[in-house]
Amino acid sequence: MNPKEFAARRKRLMHLMGAEAIAILPTAPERTRNRDVDHPYRPDSDFYYLTGFPEPEAVAVLMPGRPQGEFILFCRERDPLMETWHGRRAGLDGARERHGADDAFPISDIDEILPGLLENRARVFYTMGLSAEFDRKVVEWLNRLRQQSRAGIHTPGEFVALDHYLHDMRLYKSRGEIAVMRKAAQITARAHRRAMQTCRPGMAEFQIEAEILHQFMSEGARSPSYPSIVAGGDNGCILHYTENSDVLNDGDLLLIDAGCELECYAADITRTFPVNGRFSAAQRAVYDIVHEANLAAIEEVKPGNHWNQPHEAAVRVLTTGLVKLGLLKGRVPKLVKDEAYKRFYMHRTGHWLGMDVHDVGDYKVGGEWRVLEPGMVLTIEPGLYIPLGSKGVAKKWQGIGIRVEDDVLVTASGHEVLTRDAPKSADDIEAVMT
Ligand code: GLY
Ligand code: MN
Ligand code: MN
């Protein structure tokens, strides 16, 4: 991402905050995996959105109108010994020169410096409740300032929810963000294609997961954006199945829900295909319904439509299909109204997508579904799940779990399916698998 884009975001946020305000954003802490081993580090999305600063132990402070500079970054100092063991650090000079900070201070000095920055600012923009420890620090800094208060110094009187402003900004993706998301979607589409081409009966789910991760990594996306779901047969009916430890059986379907993360942006694709490369008649019948629901929902993604219209379209197609298969009985409008489809389709049709896989942004505004606008990115992911042992359901449908998920950008004229390179129709999938 161009450093100018981070600067433009800060400027926009500071404009929304107004003068006399101060924003405080800590990045994410490092988290222990076991004993002295940490999880791979991932910065906080809000912090990274405004700074592009990848290191832990950092706090960004924005002060609109501050004469000595509006963007202050607290971070770790250079330290040859620590860097020999744990990796390079930007240090205070790097924070200024490479990350656009007007001022940079050691993170170890934050308790001394921060109370002074709060002086004479009226409003503190801060996201409360993410870290009890950091919440406590903010209160301590304010209290310190109150105790020192002398004539002429005001302590801030107002706390404002920073996430409210920031998350609305993050909902509208810039050209730079869309370029990264398109690339993440393309890498992920190639990973799903690779999985289809590699899959054979008798392989283990984790072997297919390895193919997916290999494609991500070899294209520079070091991490998936969420734990990959590689679910053969009946496992496909467990929505968040992540054990990925079973053997793939001839005659079963394989549901893969996996996406890479690139430059802190997520892709999120699900494809479902036959382990042996050929859909059975029953599998294809269910597959075609989910595929049709996916296409019908995508058609509803356009400016002016509201958030729930794709879901409503998917539900209509799925319910009609379930009646045709004999899995539901009755009239479609009444079955939709009674939510009879929920037995086989128990989740919603999508979510916002961005730096977080379930991205930020309100789905309703003033109690009404949000209207779609260009620059928003969402997933479309209808499915049908018919587990083994489903009562009153013919055997041939049991053990079928299907989801078909794409990432869709709202454009001025309609939409762009960012994940269009992942084979989707039953015919296309069979062709890729021959
Ligand atoms: N992979 C998470 C989701 O599809 O929502
Ligand atoms: Mn999703
Ligand atoms: Mn998904």
Tab-separated table of C-alpha atoms and ligand atoms in Angstrom:
chain	number	residue	atom	x	y	z
A	1	MET	CA	0.000	0.000	0.000
A	2	ASN	CA	1.290	3.443	-0.876
A	3	PRO	CA	2.367	5.330	2.323
A	4	LYS	CA	0.393	8.315	1.020
A	5	GLU	CA	-2.778	6.288	1.452
A	6	PHE	CA	-2.168	5.833	5.190
A	7	ALA	CA	-1.534	9.575	5.487
A	8	ALA	CA	-4.772	10.329	3.622
A	9	ARG	CA	-6.727	8.056	5.980
A	10	ARG	CA	-5.280	9.805	9.029
A	11	LYS	CA	-6.128	13.157	7.548
A	12	ARG	CA	-9.696	12.101	6.839
A	13	LEU	CA	-10.176	10.710	10.335
A	14	MET	CA	-8.726	13.868	11.912
A	15	HIS	CA	-11.100	15.953	9.808
A	16	LEU	CA	-14.021	13.909	11.172
A	17	MET	CA	-12.699	14.240	14.744
A	18	GLY	CA	-12.384	18.001	14.599
A	19	ALA	CA	-10.022	20.278	16.516
A	20	GLU	CA	-9.468	19.799	20.272
A	21	ALA	CA	-9.633	16.034	19.815
A	22	ILE	CA	-7.078	13.310	20.357
A	23	ALA	CA	-7.230	9.710	19.129
A	24	ILE	CA	-5.336	6.890	20.833
A	25	LEU	CA	-4.893	3.519	19.110
A	26	PRO	CA	-2.784	0.674	20.496
A	27	THR	CA	-1.829	-2.144	18.167
A	28	ALA	CA	-2.479	-5.786	19.054
A	29	PRO	CA	-0.339	-7.475	21.722
A	30	GLU	CA	1.847	-10.457	20.928
A	31	ARG	CA	0.072	-13.612	22.033
A	32	THR	CA	1.643	-16.708	23.532
A	33	ARG	CA	0.981	-19.980	21.755
A	34	ASN	CA	2.784	-22.161	24.269
A	35	ARG	CA	5.567	-21.600	26.796
A	36	ASP	CA	8.002	-19.185	25.056
A	37	VAL	CA	6.523	-19.502	21.553
A	38	ASP	CA	4.251	-16.773	20.221
A	39	HIS	CA	1.581	-16.965	17.540
A	40	PRO	CA	2.686	-15.321	14.292
A	41	TYR	CA	2.235	-11.597	14.902
A	42	ARG	CA	-0.699	-9.761	13.285
A	43	PRO	CA	-1.199	-6.023	13.972
A	44	ASP	CA	-4.582	-4.670	15.006
A	45	SER	CA	-6.617	-3.875	11.886
A	46	ASP	CA	-7.687	-0.357	12.953
A	47	PHE	CA	-4.134	0.536	13.968
A	48	TYR	CA	-2.659	-0.845	10.761
A	49	TYR	CA	-5.327	0.848	8.622
A	50	LEU	CA	-4.077	4.218	9.862
A	51	THR	CA	-0.337	3.556	10.145
A	52	GLY	CA	0.851	0.627	8.028
A	53	PHE	CA	3.183	-0.032	10.987
A	54	PRO	CA	3.746	-3.791	11.303
A	55	GLU	CA	5.524	-4.116	14.660
A	56	PRO	CA	4.047	-5.002	18.058
A	57	GLU	CA	4.323	-2.708	21.113
A	58	ALA	CA	3.199	0.435	19.329
A	59	VAL	CA	0.586	3.107	19.998
A	60	ALA	CA	-0.565	5.708	17.468
A	61	VAL	CA	-1.778	9.125	18.640
A	62	LEU	CA	-3.538	11.573	16.333
A	63	MET	CA	-3.848	15.231	17.371
A	64	PRO	CA	-5.516	17.421	14.745
A	65	GLY	CA	-3.945	20.877	14.595
A	66	ARG	CA	-0.972	20.126	16.895
A	67	PRO	CA	1.741	22.571	15.774
A	68	GLN	CA	4.646	20.141	16.328
A	69	GLY	CA	2.912	17.474	14.235
A	70	GLU	CA	-0.383	15.617	14.218
A	71	PHE	CA	0.744	11.977	14.018
A	72	ILE	CA	2.729	10.627	16.963
A	73	LEU	CA	3.939	7.060	17.081
A	74	PHE	CA	5.155	5.317	20.220
A	75	CYS	CA	7.236	2.274	19.284
A	76	ARG	CA	10.224	0.153	20.250
A	77	GLU	CA	13.666	1.701	19.988
A	78	ARG	CA	16.435	0.149	17.913
A	79	ASP	CA	18.329	-2.440	19.977
A	80	PRO	CA	21.161	-4.388	18.316
A	81	LEU	CA	21.029	-7.279	20.766
A	82	MET	CA	17.239	-7.695	20.595
A	83	GLU	CA	17.321	-7.305	16.825
A	84	THR	CA	19.956	-10.028	16.531
A	85	TRP	CA	17.652	-12.392	18.360
A	86	HIS	CA	14.177	-11.322	17.269
A	87	GLY	CA	14.391	-9.329	14.053
A	88	ARG	CA	14.763	-5.792	12.749
A	89	ARG	CA	12.935	-2.815	14.219
A	90	ALA	CA	12.043	0.469	12.562
A	91	GLY	CA	13.029	2.437	15.659
A	92	LEU	CA	12.171	6.085	16.157
A	93	ASP	CA	13.937	7.229	12.975
A	94	GLY	CA	12.217	4.532	10.912
A	95	ALA	CA	8.844	5.515	12.372
A	96	ARG	CA	9.416	9.067	11.157
A	97	GLU	CA	11.144	8.360	7.862
A	98	ARG	CA	9.341	5.255	6.642
A	99	HIS	CA	5.972	5.482	8.349
A	100	GLY	CA	5.249	9.191	8.207
A	101	ALA	CA	5.223	9.905	11.948
A	102	ASP	CA	5.694	13.591	12.762
A	103	ASP	CA	7.035	12.631	16.173
A	104	ALA	CA	8.193	9.276	17.510
A	105	PHE	CA	8.805	8.335	21.138
A	106	PRO	CA	9.965	5.131	22.867
A	107	ILE	CA	6.998	2.989	23.916
A	108	SER	CA	8.702	2.669	27.322
A	109	ASP	CA	8.138	6.426	27.876
A	110	ILE	CA	4.431	6.443	27.100
A	111	ASP	CA	3.313	6.781	30.745
A	112	GLU	CA	5.378	9.964	31.116
A	113	ILE	CA	4.438	11.539	27.783
A	114	LEU	CA	0.797	10.656	27.139
A	115	PRO	CA	-0.782	12.646	30.025
A	116	GLY	CA	0.878	15.789	28.630
A	117	LEU	CA	-0.615	15.141	25.198
A	118	LEU	CA	-4.090	14.954	26.728
A	119	GLU	CA	-3.722	18.465	28.139
A	120	ASN	CA	-6.241	20.918	26.771
A	121	ARG	CA	-7.826	18.386	24.437
A	122	ALA	CA	-11.590	18.273	24.882
A	123	ARG	CA	-12.432	14.872	23.404
A	124	VAL	CA	-10.643	11.507	23.477
A	125	PHE	CA	-11.390	9.186	20.542
A	126	TYR	CA	-10.720	5.676	21.782
A	127	THR	CA	-12.166	2.193	21.369
A	128	MET	CA	-13.070	1.026	24.853
A	129	GLY	CA	-13.351	-2.612	25.844
A	130	LEU	CA	-10.851	-4.309	23.516
A	131	SER	CA	-8.122	-4.524	26.148
A	132	ALA	CA	-8.876	-4.171	29.842
A	133	GLU	CA	-5.198	-3.473	30.443
A	134	PHE	CA	-5.006	-0.605	27.959
A	135	ASP	CA	-8.381	0.780	29.121
A	136	ARG	CA	-6.874	0.991	32.602
A	137	LYS	CA	-3.830	2.835	31.285
A	138	VAL	CA	-5.959	5.442	29.535
A	139	VAL	CA	-7.876	6.068	32.755
A	140	GLU	CA	-4.593	6.309	34.688
A	141	TRP	CA	-3.219	8.921	32.246
A	142	LEU	CA	-6.372	10.960	32.618
A	143	ASN	CA	-6.236	10.704	36.404
A	144	ARG	CA	-2.586	11.714	36.417
A	145	LEU	CA	-3.472	14.790	34.437
A	146	ARG	CA	-6.359	15.616	36.778
A	147	GLN	CA	-4.088	15.366	39.810
A	148	GLN	CA	-1.568	17.717	38.200
A	149	SER	CA	-4.232	20.058	36.982
A	150	ARG	CA	-3.460	23.663	37.688
A	151	ALA	CA	-5.119	26.838	36.504
A	152	GLY	CA	-5.585	26.918	32.743
A	153	ILE	CA	-5.176	23.184	32.056
A	154	HIS	CA	-8.278	21.316	30.985
A	155	THR	CA	-8.623	17.572	31.113
A	156	PRO	CA	-10.694	15.991	28.352
A	157	GLY	CA	-14.357	15.860	29.305
A	158	GLU	CA	-15.644	13.536	26.641
A	159	PHE	CA	-14.911	10.033	25.380
A	160	VAL	CA	-15.954	9.247	21.809
A	161	ALA	CA	-16.187	5.749	20.289
A	162	LEU	CA	-13.386	5.795	17.716
A	163	ASP	CA	-14.493	2.560	16.059
A	164	HIS	CA	-17.758	4.162	15.010
A	165	TYR	CA	-15.868	6.595	12.741
A	166	LEU	CA	-13.086	4.296	11.660
A	167	HIS	CA	-15.284	1.355	10.786
A	168	ASP	CA	-17.435	3.431	8.511
A	169	MET	CA	-14.261	4.541	6.720
A	170	ARG	CA	-13.057	0.942	6.430
A	171	LEU	CA	-16.349	-0.151	4.873
A	172	TYR	CA	-15.617	1.859	1.705
A	173	LYS	CA	-12.589	0.374	-0.014
A	174	SER	CA	-10.202	2.618	-1.953
A	175	ARG	CA	-8.674	1.719	-5.308
A	176	GLY	CA	-5.511	0.655	-3.494
A	177	GLU	CA	-7.443	-1.604	-1.161
A	178	ILE	CA	-9.470	-3.088	-4.004
A	179	ALA	CA	-6.255	-3.878	-5.891
A	180	VAL	CA	-4.924	-5.824	-2.884
A	181	MET	CA	-8.252	-7.596	-2.309
A	182	ARG	CA	-8.455	-8.558	-5.985
A	183	LYS	CA	-4.993	-10.084	-5.729
A	184	ALA	CA	-5.852	-11.961	-2.512
A	185	ALA	CA	-8.993	-13.284	-4.248
A	186	GLN	CA	-6.993	-14.412	-7.282
A	187	ILE	CA	-4.376	-16.221	-5.191
A	188	THR	CA	-7.178	-17.912	-3.263
A	189	ALA	CA	-8.975	-18.893	-6.475
A	190	ARG	CA	-5.769	-20.549	-7.710
A	191	ALA	CA	-5.479	-22.397	-4.391
A	192	HIS	CA	-8.999	-23.816	-4.762
A	193	ARG	CA	-8.249	-24.821	-8.348
A	194	ARG	CA	-5.090	-26.571	-7.144
A	195	ALA	CA	-7.121	-28.430	-4.503
A	196	MET	CA	-9.560	-29.643	-7.173
A	197	GLN	CA	-6.723	-30.813	-9.392
A	198	THR	CA	-4.867	-32.635	-6.604
A	199	CYS	CA	-7.749	-34.316	-4.834
A	200	ARG	CA	-8.022	-38.121	-5.028
A	201	PRO	CA	-10.014	-40.638	-2.961
A	202	GLY	CA	-7.928	-41.948	-0.064
A	203	MET	CA	-6.095	-38.682	0.580
A	204	ALA	CA	-6.481	-37.022	3.978
A	205	GLU	CA	-8.234	-33.688	4.403
A	206	PHE	CA	-4.981	-32.194	5.752
A	207	GLN	CA	-3.183	-33.110	2.548
A	208	ILE	CA	-5.599	-30.947	0.591
A	209	GLU	CA	-5.201	-28.218	3.227
A	210	ALA	CA	-1.451	-28.419	2.543
A	211	GLU	CA	-2.059	-27.790	-1.168
A	212	ILE	CA	-4.123	-24.713	-0.341
A	213	LEU	CA	-1.517	-23.323	2.071
A	214	HIS	CA	1.272	-24.101	-0.402
A	215	GLN	CA	-0.415	-21.931	-3.014
A	216	PHE	CA	-1.006	-19.088	-0.535
A	217	MET	CA	2.570	-19.106	0.748
A	218	SER	CA	4.247	-19.514	-2.606
A	219	GLU	CA	2.434	-16.414	-3.826
A	220	GLY	CA	3.533	-14.357	-0.822
A	221	ALA	CA	0.420	-14.673	1.329
A	222	ARG	CA	2.043	-16.133	4.426
A	223	SER	CA	-1.147	-16.782	6.365
A	224	PRO	CA	-4.742	-17.820	5.782
A	225	SER	CA	-7.199	-15.130	6.867
A	226	TYR	CA	-9.003	-17.690	9.096
A	227	PRO	CA	-8.482	-21.403	9.846
A	228	SER	CA	-9.112	-23.391	6.663
A	229	ILE	CA	-12.145	-25.672	6.582
A	230	VAL	CA	-11.387	-28.824	4.580
A	231	ALA	CA	-14.391	-31.040	5.151
A	232	GLY	CA	-15.078	-34.318	3.365
A	233	GLY	CA	-18.557	-35.890	3.199
A	234	ASP	CA	-20.656	-35.422	6.324
A	235	ASN	CA	-17.989	-33.100	7.822
A	236	GLY	CA	-19.209	-30.517	5.294
A	237	CYS	CA	-22.376	-30.222	7.380
A	238	ILE	CA	-20.322	-28.858	10.333
A	239	LEU	CA	-20.125	-25.155	9.528
A	240	HIS	CA	-16.811	-24.468	11.274
A	241	TYR	CA	-15.145	-27.877	10.903
A	242	THR	CA	-11.377	-27.341	11.212
A	243	GLU	CA	-9.978	-30.696	12.393
A	244	ASN	CA	-9.201	-31.557	8.753
A	245	SER	CA	-8.059	-35.003	9.836
A	246	ASP	CA	-10.350	-37.497	8.059
A	247	VAL	CA	-9.735	-39.566	4.943
A	248	LEU	CA	-11.550	-38.457	1.766
A	249	ASN	CA	-13.866	-41.156	0.492
A	250	ASP	CA	-14.701	-42.040	-3.090
A	251	GLY	CA	-18.255	-40.858	-3.734
A	252	ASP	CA	-18.215	-38.064	-1.134
A	253	LEU	CA	-18.121	-34.308	-1.642
A	254	LEU	CA	-15.338	-32.092	-0.298
A	255	LEU	CA	-16.227	-28.639	1.040
A	256	ILE	CA	-13.279	-26.230	1.289
A	257	ASP	CA	-13.697	-22.814	2.906
A	258	ALA	CA	-10.291	-21.147	2.787
A	259	GLY	CA	-8.877	-17.725	1.993
A	260	CYS	CA	-5.487	-16.081	2.158
A	261	GLU	CA	-4.516	-12.855	3.866
A	262	LEU	CA	-2.442	-10.431	1.832
A	263	GLU	CA	-1.104	-7.182	3.311
A	264	CYS	CA	-3.709	-7.580	6.075
A	265	TYR	CA	-6.622	-8.011	3.616
A	266	ALA	CA	-8.714	-11.177	3.586
A	267	ALA	CA	-10.088	-13.360	0.844
A	268	ASP	CA	-12.836	-15.859	1.698
A	269	ILE	CA	-13.823	-18.533	-0.826
A	270	THR	CA	-15.825	-21.736	-0.444
A	271	ARG	CA	-16.010	-24.354	-3.146
A	272	THR	CA	-17.539	-27.821	-2.914
A	273	PHE	CA	-16.552	-30.567	-5.323
A	274	PRO	CA	-16.672	-34.376	-5.676
A	275	VAL	CA	-13.643	-36.191	-4.216
A	276	ASN	CA	-13.508	-38.445	-7.308
A	277	GLY	CA	-14.111	-35.652	-9.811
A	278	ARG	CA	-17.695	-36.631	-10.794
A	279	PHE	CA	-20.877	-35.447	-9.082
A	280	SER	CA	-23.467	-38.171	-8.421
A	281	ALA	CA	-26.991	-37.347	-9.624
A	282	ALA	CA	-28.110	-36.510	-6.064
A	283	GLN	CA	-25.035	-34.373	-5.371
A	284	ARG	CA	-25.438	-32.482	-8.618
A	285	ALA	CA	-29.122	-31.842	-7.917
A	286	VAL	CA	-28.299	-30.190	-4.587
A	287	TYR	CA	-25.204	-28.481	-5.990
A	288	ASP	CA	-27.109	-26.854	-8.833
A	289	ILE	CA	-29.585	-25.341	-6.358
A	290	VAL	CA	-26.830	-23.808	-4.209
A	291	HIS	CA	-25.020	-22.577	-7.319
A	292	GLU	CA	-28.235	-20.989	-8.614
A	293	ALA	CA	-28.767	-19.338	-5.201
A	294	ASN	CA	-25.212	-17.976	-5.322
A	295	LEU	CA	-25.806	-16.476	-8.786
A	296	ALA	CA	-29.221	-15.057	-7.843
A	297	ALA	CA	-27.773	-13.428	-4.718
A	298	ILE	CA	-24.837	-11.950	-6.651
A	299	GLU	CA	-27.320	-10.413	-9.103
A	300	GLU	CA	-28.767	-8.436	-6.189
A	301	VAL	CA	-25.405	-6.851	-5.377
A	302	LYS	CA	-25.651	-3.382	-6.864
A	303	PRO	CA	-25.825	0.197	-5.662
A	304	GLY	CA	-29.248	1.109	-4.327
A	305	ASN	CA	-30.164	-2.400	-3.231
A	306	HIS	CA	-30.098	-2.985	0.504
A	307	TRP	CA	-27.948	-5.370	2.494
A	308	ASN	CA	-30.598	-8.077	2.847
A	309	GLN	CA	-31.669	-8.357	-0.794
A	310	PRO	CA	-28.987	-10.915	-1.742
A	311	HIS	CA	-29.986	-13.029	1.280
A	312	GLU	CA	-33.660	-12.840	0.337
A	313	ALA	CA	-32.865	-13.947	-3.229
A	314	ALA	CA	-30.764	-16.858	-1.973
A	315	VAL	CA	-33.466	-17.991	0.430
A	316	ARG	CA	-36.098	-17.970	-2.337
A	317	VAL	CA	-33.969	-20.112	-4.658
A	318	LEU	CA	-32.918	-22.522	-1.895
A	319	THR	CA	-36.489	-22.966	-0.663
A	320	THR	CA	-37.819	-23.532	-4.189
A	321	GLY	CA	-35.081	-26.106	-4.713
A	322	LEU	CA	-35.762	-27.885	-1.430
A	323	VAL	CA	-39.424	-28.241	-2.450
A	324	LYS	CA	-38.411	-29.626	-5.843
A	325	LEU	CA	-36.170	-32.209	-4.166
A	326	GLY	CA	-38.996	-33.164	-1.806
A	327	LEU	CA	-37.044	-32.041	1.271
A	328	LEU	CA	-39.637	-29.397	2.108
A	329	LYS	CA	-43.348	-29.609	1.483
A	330	GLY	CA	-45.690	-26.690	0.999
A	331	ARG	CA	-45.913	-23.373	-0.806
A	332	VAL	CA	-42.649	-21.487	-1.255
A	333	PRO	CA	-43.817	-18.051	0.063
A	334	LYS	CA	-45.173	-19.613	3.262
A	335	LEU	CA	-42.080	-21.799	3.732
A	336	VAL	CA	-39.917	-18.675	3.328
A	337	LYS	CA	-42.061	-16.742	5.803
A	338	ASP	CA	-41.936	-19.615	8.313
A	339	GLU	CA	-38.149	-19.944	7.751
A	340	ALA	CA	-38.609	-23.656	7.035
A	341	TYR	CA	-35.347	-23.567	5.030
A	342	LYS	CA	-33.420	-22.997	8.275
A	343	ARG	CA	-33.289	-26.738	8.905
A	344	PHE	CA	-30.953	-27.002	5.893
A	345	TYR	CA	-29.663	-23.409	5.634
A	346	MET	CA	-29.000	-22.033	9.095
A	347	HIS	CA	-26.588	-19.164	8.391
A	348	ARG	CA	-26.861	-15.874	6.550
A	349	THR	CA	-25.775	-15.268	2.969
A	350	GLY	CA	-22.748	-13.102	3.659
A	351	HIS	CA	-20.792	-10.507	5.594
A	352	TRP	CA	-18.606	-7.489	4.895
A	353	LEU	CA	-15.072	-8.419	3.852
A	354	GLY	CA	-11.876	-6.393	4.242
A	355	MET	CA	-8.971	-6.377	6.673
A	356	ASP	CA	-10.990	-8.700	8.894
A	357	VAL	CA	-12.716	-11.676	7.320
A	358	HIS	CA	-15.936	-10.725	9.097
A	359	ASP	CA	-15.193	-7.098	8.464
A	360	VAL	CA	-16.354	-4.010	10.304
A	361	GLY	CA	-19.253	-1.810	9.247
A	362	ASP	CA	-22.880	-1.605	10.306
A	363	TYR	CA	-25.425	-3.801	8.524
A	364	LYS	CA	-28.309	-1.573	9.560
A	365	VAL	CA	-28.524	2.214	9.728
A	366	GLY	CA	-31.309	3.753	11.762
A	367	GLY	CA	-32.977	0.365	12.066
A	368	GLU	CA	-33.070	-0.192	8.266
A	369	TRP	CA	-30.874	-2.509	6.180
A	370	ARG	CA	-27.914	-0.596	4.822
A	371	VAL	CA	-28.032	0.455	1.179
A	372	LEU	CA	-25.160	-0.941	-0.911
A	373	GLU	CA	-22.716	1.619	-2.317
A	374	PRO	CA	-19.690	1.397	-4.618
A	375	GLY	CA	-16.525	0.353	-2.801
A	376	MET	CA	-18.213	-2.008	-0.354
A	377	VAL	CA	-17.040	-5.638	-0.474
A	378	LEU	CA	-19.157	-8.521	0.787
A	379	THR	CA	-19.295	-12.286	0.559
A	380	ILE	CA	-22.116	-14.256	-1.029
A	381	GLU	CA	-22.189	-17.723	0.491
A	382	PRO	CA	-25.415	-19.727	0.341
A	383	GLY	CA	-25.322	-23.401	1.303
A	384	LEU	CA	-27.376	-26.497	2.017
A	385	TYR	CA	-26.476	-28.961	4.761
A	386	ILE	CA	-28.120	-32.385	5.062
A	387	PRO	CA	-26.229	-34.393	7.709
A	388	LEU	CA	-26.219	-38.172	8.016
A	389	GLY	CA	-29.142	-39.333	10.142
A	390	SER	CA	-31.446	-36.446	9.139
A	391	LYS	CA	-34.916	-37.624	10.170
A	392	GLY	CA	-37.469	-38.062	7.389
A	393	VAL	CA	-34.867	-37.404	4.690
A	394	ALA	CA	-34.184	-39.978	1.951
A	395	LYS	CA	-30.779	-41.662	2.340
A	396	LYS	CA	-29.479	-40.371	-0.994
A	397	TRP	CA	-29.424	-36.764	0.265
A	398	GLN	CA	-27.724	-37.516	3.562
A	399	GLY	CA	-24.084	-36.551	4.105
A	400	ILE	CA	-24.302	-33.749	1.546
A	401	GLY	CA	-22.982	-30.375	2.736
A	402	ILE	CA	-22.512	-27.704	0.086
A	403	ARG	CA	-21.542	-24.027	0.251
A	404	VAL	CA	-20.537	-21.823	-2.663
A	405	GLU	CA	-18.897	-18.571	-1.555
A	406	ASP	CA	-17.616	-15.609	-3.558
A	407	ASP	CA	-16.205	-12.182	-2.698
A	408	VAL	CA	-18.104	-9.405	-4.434
A	409	LEU	CA	-17.267	-5.713	-4.855
A	410	VAL	CA	-20.092	-3.217	-5.316
A	411	THR	CA	-19.259	-1.047	-8.356
A	412	ALA	CA	-20.966	2.010	-9.838
A	413	SER	CA	-22.686	-0.140	-12.447
A	414	GLY	CA	-23.366	-3.252	-10.342
A	415	HIS	CA	-20.707	-5.581	-9.060
A	416	GLU	CA	-17.407	-7.304	-9.710
A	417	VAL	CA	-16.941	-10.894	-8.537
A	418	LEU	CA	-13.373	-10.748	-7.242
A	419	THR	CA	-13.240	-14.557	-6.947
A	420	ARG	CA	-14.469	-15.340	-10.452
A	421	ASP	CA	-11.335	-17.387	-11.251
A	422	ALA	CA	-12.375	-20.175	-8.874
A	423	PRO	CA	-14.251	-22.831	-10.910
A	424	LYS	CA	-17.889	-22.798	-9.861
A	425	SER	CA	-20.461	-24.529	-12.062
A	426	ALA	CA	-20.669	-28.326	-11.728
A	427	ASP	CA	-19.525	-28.661	-15.344
A	428	ASP	CA	-16.552	-26.338	-14.869
A	429	ILE	CA	-15.497	-28.194	-11.730
A	430	GLU	CA	-15.686	-31.585	-13.438
A	431	ALA	CA	-13.689	-30.200	-16.372
A	432	VAL	CA	-10.939	-28.930	-14.033
A	433	MET	CA	-10.829	-32.311	-12.284
A	434	THR	CA	-10.411	-34.497	-15.386
B	1	GLY	N1	-14.860	-18.439	6.470
B	1	GLY	C1	-15.728	-17.756	7.298
B	1	GLY	C2	-16.954	-17.400	6.601
B	1	GLY	O1	-17.185	-17.856	5.501
B	1	GLY	O2	-17.718	-16.602	7.074
B	2	MN	MN	-17.523	-15.913	4.546
B	3	MN	MN	-15.787	-18.624	4.114
